CSV table of C-alpha atoms and ligand atoms in Angstrom, one decimal:
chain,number,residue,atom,x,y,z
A,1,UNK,CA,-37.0,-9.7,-75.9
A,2,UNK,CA,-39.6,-6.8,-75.2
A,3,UNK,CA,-39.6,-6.3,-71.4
A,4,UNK,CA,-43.4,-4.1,-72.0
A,5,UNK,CA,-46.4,-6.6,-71.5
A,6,UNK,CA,-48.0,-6.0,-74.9
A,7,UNK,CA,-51.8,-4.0,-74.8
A,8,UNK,CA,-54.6,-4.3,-76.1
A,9,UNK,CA,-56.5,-2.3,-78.7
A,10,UNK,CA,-58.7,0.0,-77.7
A,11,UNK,CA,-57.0,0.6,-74.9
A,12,UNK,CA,-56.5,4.6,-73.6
A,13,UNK,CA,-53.3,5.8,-74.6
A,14,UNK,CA,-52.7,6.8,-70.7
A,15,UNK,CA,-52.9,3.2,-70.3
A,16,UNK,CA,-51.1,1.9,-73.5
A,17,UNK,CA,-47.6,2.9,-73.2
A,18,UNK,CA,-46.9,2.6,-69.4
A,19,UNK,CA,-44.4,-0.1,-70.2
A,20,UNK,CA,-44.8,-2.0,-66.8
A,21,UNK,CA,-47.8,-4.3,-65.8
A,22,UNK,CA,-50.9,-2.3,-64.6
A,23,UNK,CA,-52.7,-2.4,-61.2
A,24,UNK,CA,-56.3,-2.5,-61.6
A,25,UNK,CA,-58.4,-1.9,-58.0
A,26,UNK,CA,-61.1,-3.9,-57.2
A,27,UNK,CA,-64.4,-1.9,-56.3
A,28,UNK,CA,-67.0,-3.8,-55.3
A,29,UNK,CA,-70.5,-2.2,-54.6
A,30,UNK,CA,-72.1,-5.1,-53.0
A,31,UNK,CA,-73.6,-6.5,-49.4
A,32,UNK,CA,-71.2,-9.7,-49.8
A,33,UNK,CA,-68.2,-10.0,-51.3
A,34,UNK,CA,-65.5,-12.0,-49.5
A,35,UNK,CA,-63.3,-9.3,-49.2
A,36,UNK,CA,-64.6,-6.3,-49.3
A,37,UNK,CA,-68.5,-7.3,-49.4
A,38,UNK,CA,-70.8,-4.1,-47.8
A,39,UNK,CA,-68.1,-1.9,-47.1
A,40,UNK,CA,-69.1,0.3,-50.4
A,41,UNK,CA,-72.7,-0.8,-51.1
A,42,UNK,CA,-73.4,3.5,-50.6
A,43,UNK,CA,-72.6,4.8,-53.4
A,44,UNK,CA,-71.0,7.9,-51.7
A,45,UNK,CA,-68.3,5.6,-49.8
A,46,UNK,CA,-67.8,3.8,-53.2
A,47,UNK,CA,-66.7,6.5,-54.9
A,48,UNK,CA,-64.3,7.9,-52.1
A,49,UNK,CA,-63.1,4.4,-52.4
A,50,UNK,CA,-62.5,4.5,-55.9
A,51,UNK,CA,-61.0,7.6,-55.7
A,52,UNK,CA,-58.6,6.8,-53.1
A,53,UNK,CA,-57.8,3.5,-55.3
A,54,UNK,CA,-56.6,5.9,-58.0
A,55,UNK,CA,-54.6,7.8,-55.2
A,56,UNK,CA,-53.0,4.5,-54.1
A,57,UNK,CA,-52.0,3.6,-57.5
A,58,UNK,CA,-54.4,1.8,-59.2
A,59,UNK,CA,-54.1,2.5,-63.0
A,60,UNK,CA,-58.0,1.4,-63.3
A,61,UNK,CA,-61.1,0.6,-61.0
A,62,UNK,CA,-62.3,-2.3,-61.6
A,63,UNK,CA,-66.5,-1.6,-60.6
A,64,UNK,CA,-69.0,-4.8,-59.7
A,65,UNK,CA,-71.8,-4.9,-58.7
A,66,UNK,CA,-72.7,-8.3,-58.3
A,67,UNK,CA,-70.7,-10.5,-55.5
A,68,UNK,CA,-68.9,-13.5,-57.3
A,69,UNK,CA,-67.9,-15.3,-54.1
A,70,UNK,CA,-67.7,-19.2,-53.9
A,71,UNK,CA,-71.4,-20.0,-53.2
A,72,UNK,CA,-72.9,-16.5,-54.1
A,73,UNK,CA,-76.2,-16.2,-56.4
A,74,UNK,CA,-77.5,-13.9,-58.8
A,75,UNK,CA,-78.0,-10.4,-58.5
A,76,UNK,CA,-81.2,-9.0,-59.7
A,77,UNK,CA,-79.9,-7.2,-62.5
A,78,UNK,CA,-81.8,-4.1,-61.4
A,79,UNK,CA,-80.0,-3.9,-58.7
A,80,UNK,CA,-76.6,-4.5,-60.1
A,81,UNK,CA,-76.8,-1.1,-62.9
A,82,UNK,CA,-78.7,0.7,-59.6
A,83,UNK,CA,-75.3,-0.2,-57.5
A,84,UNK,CA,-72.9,0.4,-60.5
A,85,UNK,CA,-73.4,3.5,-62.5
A,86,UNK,CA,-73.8,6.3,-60.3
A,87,UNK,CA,-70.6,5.2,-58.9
A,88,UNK,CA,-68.9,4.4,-62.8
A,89,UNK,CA,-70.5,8.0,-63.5
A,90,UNK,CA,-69.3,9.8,-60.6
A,91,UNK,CA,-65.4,8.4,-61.0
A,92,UNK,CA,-65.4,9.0,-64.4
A,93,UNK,CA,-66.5,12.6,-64.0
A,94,UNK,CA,-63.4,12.9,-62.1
A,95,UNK,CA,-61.4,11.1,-64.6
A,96,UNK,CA,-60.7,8.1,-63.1
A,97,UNK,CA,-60.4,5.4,-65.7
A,98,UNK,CA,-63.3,2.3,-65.3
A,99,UNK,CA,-63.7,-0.9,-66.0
A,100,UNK,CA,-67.1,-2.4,-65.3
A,101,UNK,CA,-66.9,-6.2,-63.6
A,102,UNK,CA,-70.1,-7.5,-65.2
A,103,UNK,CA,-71.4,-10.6,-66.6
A,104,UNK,CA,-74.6,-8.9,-68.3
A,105,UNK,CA,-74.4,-7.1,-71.8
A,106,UNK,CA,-76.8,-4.7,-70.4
A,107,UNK,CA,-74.9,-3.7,-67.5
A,108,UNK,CA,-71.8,-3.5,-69.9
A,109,UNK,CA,-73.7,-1.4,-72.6
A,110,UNK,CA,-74.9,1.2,-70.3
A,111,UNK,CA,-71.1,1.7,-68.2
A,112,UNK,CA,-69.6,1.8,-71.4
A,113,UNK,CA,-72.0,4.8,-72.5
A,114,UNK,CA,-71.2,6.5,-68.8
A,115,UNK,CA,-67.3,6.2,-69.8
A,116,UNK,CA,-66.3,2.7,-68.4
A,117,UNK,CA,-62.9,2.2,-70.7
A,118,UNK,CA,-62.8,-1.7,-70.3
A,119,UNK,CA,-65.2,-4.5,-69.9
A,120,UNK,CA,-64.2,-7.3,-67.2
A,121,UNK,CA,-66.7,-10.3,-68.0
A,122,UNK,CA,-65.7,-13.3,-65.2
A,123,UNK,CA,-67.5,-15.3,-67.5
A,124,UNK,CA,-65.6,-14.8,-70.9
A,125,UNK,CA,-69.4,-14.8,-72.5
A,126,UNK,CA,-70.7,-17.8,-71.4
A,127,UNK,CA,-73.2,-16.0,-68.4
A,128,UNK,CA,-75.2,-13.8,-71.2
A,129,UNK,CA,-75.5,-15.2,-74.9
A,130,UNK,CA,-75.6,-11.2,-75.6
A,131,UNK,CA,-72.5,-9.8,-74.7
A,132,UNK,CA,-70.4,-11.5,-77.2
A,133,UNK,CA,-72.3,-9.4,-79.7
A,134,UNK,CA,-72.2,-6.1,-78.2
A,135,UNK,CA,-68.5,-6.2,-77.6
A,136,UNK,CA,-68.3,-6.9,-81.1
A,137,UNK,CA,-69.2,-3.1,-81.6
A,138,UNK,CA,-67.8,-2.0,-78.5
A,139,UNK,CA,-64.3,-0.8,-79.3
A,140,UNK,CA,-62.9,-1.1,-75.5
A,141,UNK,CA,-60.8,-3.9,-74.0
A,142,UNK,CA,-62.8,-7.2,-73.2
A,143,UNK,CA,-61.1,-9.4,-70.6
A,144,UNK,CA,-62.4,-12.9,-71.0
A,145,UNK,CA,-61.9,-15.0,-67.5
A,146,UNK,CA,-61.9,-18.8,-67.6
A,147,UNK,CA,-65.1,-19.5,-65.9
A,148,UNK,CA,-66.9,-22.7,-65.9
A,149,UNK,CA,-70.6,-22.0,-64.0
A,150,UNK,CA,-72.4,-19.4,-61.9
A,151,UNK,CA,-70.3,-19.2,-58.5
A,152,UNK,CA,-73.0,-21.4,-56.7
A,153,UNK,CA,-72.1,-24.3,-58.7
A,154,UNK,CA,-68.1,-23.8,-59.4
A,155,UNK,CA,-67.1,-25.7,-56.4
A,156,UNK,CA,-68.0,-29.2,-57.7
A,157,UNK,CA,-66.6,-28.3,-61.3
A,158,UNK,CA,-63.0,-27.9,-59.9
A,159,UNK,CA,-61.8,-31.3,-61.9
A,160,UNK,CA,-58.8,-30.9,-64.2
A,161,UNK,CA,-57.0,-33.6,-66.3
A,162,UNK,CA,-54.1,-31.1,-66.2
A,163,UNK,CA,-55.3,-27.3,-64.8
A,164,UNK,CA,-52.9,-25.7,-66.8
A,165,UNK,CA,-53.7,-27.6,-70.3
A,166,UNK,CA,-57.1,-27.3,-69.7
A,167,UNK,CA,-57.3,-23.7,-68.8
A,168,UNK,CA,-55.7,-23.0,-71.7
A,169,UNK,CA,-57.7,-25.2,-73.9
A,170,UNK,CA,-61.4,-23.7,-72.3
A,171,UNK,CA,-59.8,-20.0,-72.9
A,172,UNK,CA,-58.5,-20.7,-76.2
A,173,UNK,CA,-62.0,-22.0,-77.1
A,174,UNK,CA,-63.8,-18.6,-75.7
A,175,UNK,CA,-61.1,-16.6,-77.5
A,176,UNK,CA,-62.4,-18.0,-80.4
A,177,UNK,CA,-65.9,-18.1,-80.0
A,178,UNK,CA,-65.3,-14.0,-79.0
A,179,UNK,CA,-64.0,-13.7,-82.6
A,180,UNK,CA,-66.1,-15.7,-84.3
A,181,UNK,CA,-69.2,-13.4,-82.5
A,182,UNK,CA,-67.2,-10.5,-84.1
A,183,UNK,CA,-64.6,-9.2,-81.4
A,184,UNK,CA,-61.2,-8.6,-83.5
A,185,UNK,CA,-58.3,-10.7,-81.5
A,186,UNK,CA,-56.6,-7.6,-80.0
A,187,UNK,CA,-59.4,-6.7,-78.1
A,188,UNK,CA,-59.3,-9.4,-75.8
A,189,UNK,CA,-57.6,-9.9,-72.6
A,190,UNK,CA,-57.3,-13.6,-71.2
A,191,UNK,CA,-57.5,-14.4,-67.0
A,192,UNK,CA,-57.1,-17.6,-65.8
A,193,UNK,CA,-59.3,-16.9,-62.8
A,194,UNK,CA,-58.0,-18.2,-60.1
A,195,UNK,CA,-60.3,-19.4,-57.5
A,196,UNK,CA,-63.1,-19.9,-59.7
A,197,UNK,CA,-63.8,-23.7,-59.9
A,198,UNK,CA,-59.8,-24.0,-58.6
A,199,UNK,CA,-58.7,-25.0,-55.3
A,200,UNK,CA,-55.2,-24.2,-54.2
A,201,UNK,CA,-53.4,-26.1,-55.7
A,202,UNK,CA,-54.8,-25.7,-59.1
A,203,UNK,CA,-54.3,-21.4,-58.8
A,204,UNK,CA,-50.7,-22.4,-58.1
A,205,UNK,CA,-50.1,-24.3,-61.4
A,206,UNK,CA,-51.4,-21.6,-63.1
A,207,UNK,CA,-49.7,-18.8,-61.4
A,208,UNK,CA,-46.6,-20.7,-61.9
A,209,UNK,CA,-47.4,-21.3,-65.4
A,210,UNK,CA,-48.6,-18.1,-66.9
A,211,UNK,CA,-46.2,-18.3,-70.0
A,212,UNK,CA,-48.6,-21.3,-70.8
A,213,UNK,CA,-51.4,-19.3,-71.5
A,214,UNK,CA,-49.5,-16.1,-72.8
A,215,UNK,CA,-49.1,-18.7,-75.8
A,216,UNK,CA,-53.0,-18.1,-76.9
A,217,UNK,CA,-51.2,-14.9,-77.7
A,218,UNK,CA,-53.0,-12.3,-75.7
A,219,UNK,CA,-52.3,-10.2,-72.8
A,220,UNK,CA,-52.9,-11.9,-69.4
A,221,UNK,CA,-54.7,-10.4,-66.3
A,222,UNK,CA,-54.5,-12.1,-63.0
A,223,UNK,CA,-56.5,-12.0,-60.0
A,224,UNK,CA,-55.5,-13.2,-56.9
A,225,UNK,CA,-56.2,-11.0,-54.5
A,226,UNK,CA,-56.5,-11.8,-51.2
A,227,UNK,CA,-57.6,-15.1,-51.9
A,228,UNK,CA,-58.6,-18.3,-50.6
A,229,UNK,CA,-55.6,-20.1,-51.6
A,230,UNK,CA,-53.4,-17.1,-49.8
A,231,UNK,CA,-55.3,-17.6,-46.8
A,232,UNK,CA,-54.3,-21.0,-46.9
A,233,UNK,CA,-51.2,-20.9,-47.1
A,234,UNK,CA,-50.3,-18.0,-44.4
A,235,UNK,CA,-52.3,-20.5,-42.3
A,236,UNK,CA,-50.3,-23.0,-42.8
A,237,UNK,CA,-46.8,-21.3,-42.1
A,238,UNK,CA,-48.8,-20.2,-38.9
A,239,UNK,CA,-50.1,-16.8,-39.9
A,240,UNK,CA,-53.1,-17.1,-39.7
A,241,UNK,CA,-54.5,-14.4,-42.0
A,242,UNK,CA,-58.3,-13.2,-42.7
A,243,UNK,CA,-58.6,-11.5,-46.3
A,244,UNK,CA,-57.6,-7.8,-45.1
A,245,UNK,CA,-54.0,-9.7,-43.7
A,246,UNK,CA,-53.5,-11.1,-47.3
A,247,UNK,CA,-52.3,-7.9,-49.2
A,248,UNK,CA,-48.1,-8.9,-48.6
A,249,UNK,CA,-49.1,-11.9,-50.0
A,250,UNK,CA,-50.7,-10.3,-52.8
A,251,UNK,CA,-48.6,-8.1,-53.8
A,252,UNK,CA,-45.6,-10.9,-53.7
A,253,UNK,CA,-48.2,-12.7,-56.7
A,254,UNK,CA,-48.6,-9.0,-58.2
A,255,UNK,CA,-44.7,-9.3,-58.5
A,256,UNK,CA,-44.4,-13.1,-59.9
A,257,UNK,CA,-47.3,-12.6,-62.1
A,258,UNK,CA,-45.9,-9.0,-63.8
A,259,UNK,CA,-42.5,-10.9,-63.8
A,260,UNK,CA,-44.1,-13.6,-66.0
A,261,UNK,CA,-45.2,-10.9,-68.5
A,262,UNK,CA,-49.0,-10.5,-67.5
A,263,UNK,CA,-50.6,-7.5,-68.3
A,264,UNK,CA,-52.5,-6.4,-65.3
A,265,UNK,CA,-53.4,-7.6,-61.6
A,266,UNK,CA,-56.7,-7.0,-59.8
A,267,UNK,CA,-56.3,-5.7,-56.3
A,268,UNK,CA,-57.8,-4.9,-53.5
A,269,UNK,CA,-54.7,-2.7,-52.4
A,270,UNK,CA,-53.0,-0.8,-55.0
A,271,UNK,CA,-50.0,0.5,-53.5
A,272,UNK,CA,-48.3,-2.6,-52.5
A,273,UNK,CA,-48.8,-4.0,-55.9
A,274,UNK,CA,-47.8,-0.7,-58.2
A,275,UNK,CA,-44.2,-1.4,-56.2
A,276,UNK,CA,-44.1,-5.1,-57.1
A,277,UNK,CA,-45.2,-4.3,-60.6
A,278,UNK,CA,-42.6,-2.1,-60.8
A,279,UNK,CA,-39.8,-4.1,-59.4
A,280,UNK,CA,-40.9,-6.5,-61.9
A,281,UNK,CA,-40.6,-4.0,-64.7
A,282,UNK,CA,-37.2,-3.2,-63.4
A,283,UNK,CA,-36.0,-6.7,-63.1
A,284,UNK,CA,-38.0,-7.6,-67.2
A,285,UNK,CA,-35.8,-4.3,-68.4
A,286,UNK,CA,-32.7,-5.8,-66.8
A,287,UNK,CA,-33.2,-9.2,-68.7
A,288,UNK,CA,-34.8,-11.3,-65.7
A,289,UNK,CA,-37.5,-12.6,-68.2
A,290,UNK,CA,-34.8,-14.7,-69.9
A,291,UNK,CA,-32.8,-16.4,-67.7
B,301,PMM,N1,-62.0,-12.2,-59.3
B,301,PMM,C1,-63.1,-11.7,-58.7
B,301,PMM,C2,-63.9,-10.8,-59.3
B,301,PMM,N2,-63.7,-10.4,-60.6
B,301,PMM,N3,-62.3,-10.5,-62.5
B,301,PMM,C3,-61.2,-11.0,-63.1
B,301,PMM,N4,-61.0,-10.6,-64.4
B,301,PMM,N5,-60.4,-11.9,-62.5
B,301,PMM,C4,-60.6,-12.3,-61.3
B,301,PMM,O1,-59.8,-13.1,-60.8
B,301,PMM,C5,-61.7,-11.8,-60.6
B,301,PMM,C6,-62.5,-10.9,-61.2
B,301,PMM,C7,-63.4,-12.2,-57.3
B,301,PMM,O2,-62.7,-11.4,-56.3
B,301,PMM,P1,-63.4,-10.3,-55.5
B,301,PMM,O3,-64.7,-10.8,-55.0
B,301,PMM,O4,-62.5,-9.9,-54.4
B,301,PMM,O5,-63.6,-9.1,-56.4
């Protein structure tokens, strides 16, 4: 068995033959994400973050502008290309390789013309009836996240028959639809996104079940960064732990995930999670995958 996560197209060639999962940090330039929400809404301390994401290892900066957080509304969309793209510009003038956390086609079109080298859409498509078709042309990675509503609503849509099944089904459907818009298969990247419309337990089946979904036959990403359901259960082995407390955690999915085969996993803290990815690398080349 290949112990290299496969890639996908498009993808640079920094990027495509690493041969161990890669570590994509989470920049997000807004007033309220749950993590990290108005630490880097200025675009200056957005960029020293995302430069000092690279320097912590983070093979890609993920850049949002808009705050997906369990309850959160809509962003104007004015304000999310104003919060985004001097800071997508400004890292990759310093060639730092971007991906743009967007829902909107327009937001996507206009990072991808300032350099952005993947497209991270928490919606997989279903937010903005237009991106489909501009990723069509795009050429650059498209990571399709099971989503099911806008975060205001997810909460009440967290009903499963069996998460894992149904996860797979709902991706396997936007996989298709992706193609059917025009996307060629080996563009797309598949998330299971955990914590949107999931509550613990269901981001647990899927964690622990990420072979499931490799079936659809694309690479995985997985985010769980610092959260909720990490939170939960530091506090319940009486630890408590706010978001910032969660990176050991993290990085200990980083390693389970990137053990499982996944592709990439979105962090807030790099450095913990380039070790993990690389002890799972290690522990893939040494045949742990298939025992
Ligand atoms: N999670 C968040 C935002 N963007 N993108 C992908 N592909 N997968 C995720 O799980 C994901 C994401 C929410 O976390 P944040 O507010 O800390 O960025």
């Amino acid at each position: 068995m290949d112990a290299s996560p496969a890639s996908p197209a498009g993808l640079p060639a920094a990027l495509a033959d690493l041969g161990r999962c890669l570590v994509m940090g989470v920049l997000n330039v807004t007033p309220d994400s749950f993590s990290d929400g108005g630490r880097f809404l200025a675009a200056d301390a957005a960029i020293e973050r995302g430069v000092a994401l690279r320097a912590a290892g983070a093979d890609l900066v993920d850049v949002g502008g808009e705050s997906t957080r369990p309850g959160a509304h809509r962003t104007p969309v004015a304000d999310e290309l104003a919060r985004v793209l001097p800071v997508v510009r400004a890292l990759v003038s310093d060639g730092v390789l971007v991906s743009i956390d967007t829902m909107r086609a327009v937001v996507a079109q206009a990072a991808i013309e300032a350099g952005a080298v993947v497209v991270n859409d928490v919606s997989g498509g279903l937010a903005d009836p237009a991106m489909l078709a501009l990723m069509a042309g795009a050429r650059v990675p498209y990571v399709v996240m099971h989503w099911r509503s806008p975060s205001a609503q997810m909460a009440a849509l967290a009903e499963y028959d069996d998460v894992v099944r149904d996860v797979r089904v709902e991706l396997g459907r936007r996989l298709a639809e992706a193609v059917s818009a025009g996307i060629e298969p080996g563009y797309v990247v598949l998330d299971p996104g955990l914590g949107f419309a999931k509550d613990g337990s269901h981001n647990w089946s899927l964690l622990a079940h990420l072979r499931e979904l490799e079936a659809l036959g694309r690479p995985l990403l997985v985010g769980a960064s610092r959260k909720r359901f990490l939170g939960e259960l530091l506090d319940a082995a009486g630890d408590p732990a706010g978001p910032d407390d969660r990176d050991p955690a993290t990085a200990a999915t980083s390693a389970l995930a990137a053990a499982a085969g996944a592709w990439c996993v979105r962090v807030h803290e790099p450095a913990p999670s380039r070790d993990a990815v690389l002890v799972a690398a290690a522990w893939r080349a040494a045949g742990g995958a298939s025992q």
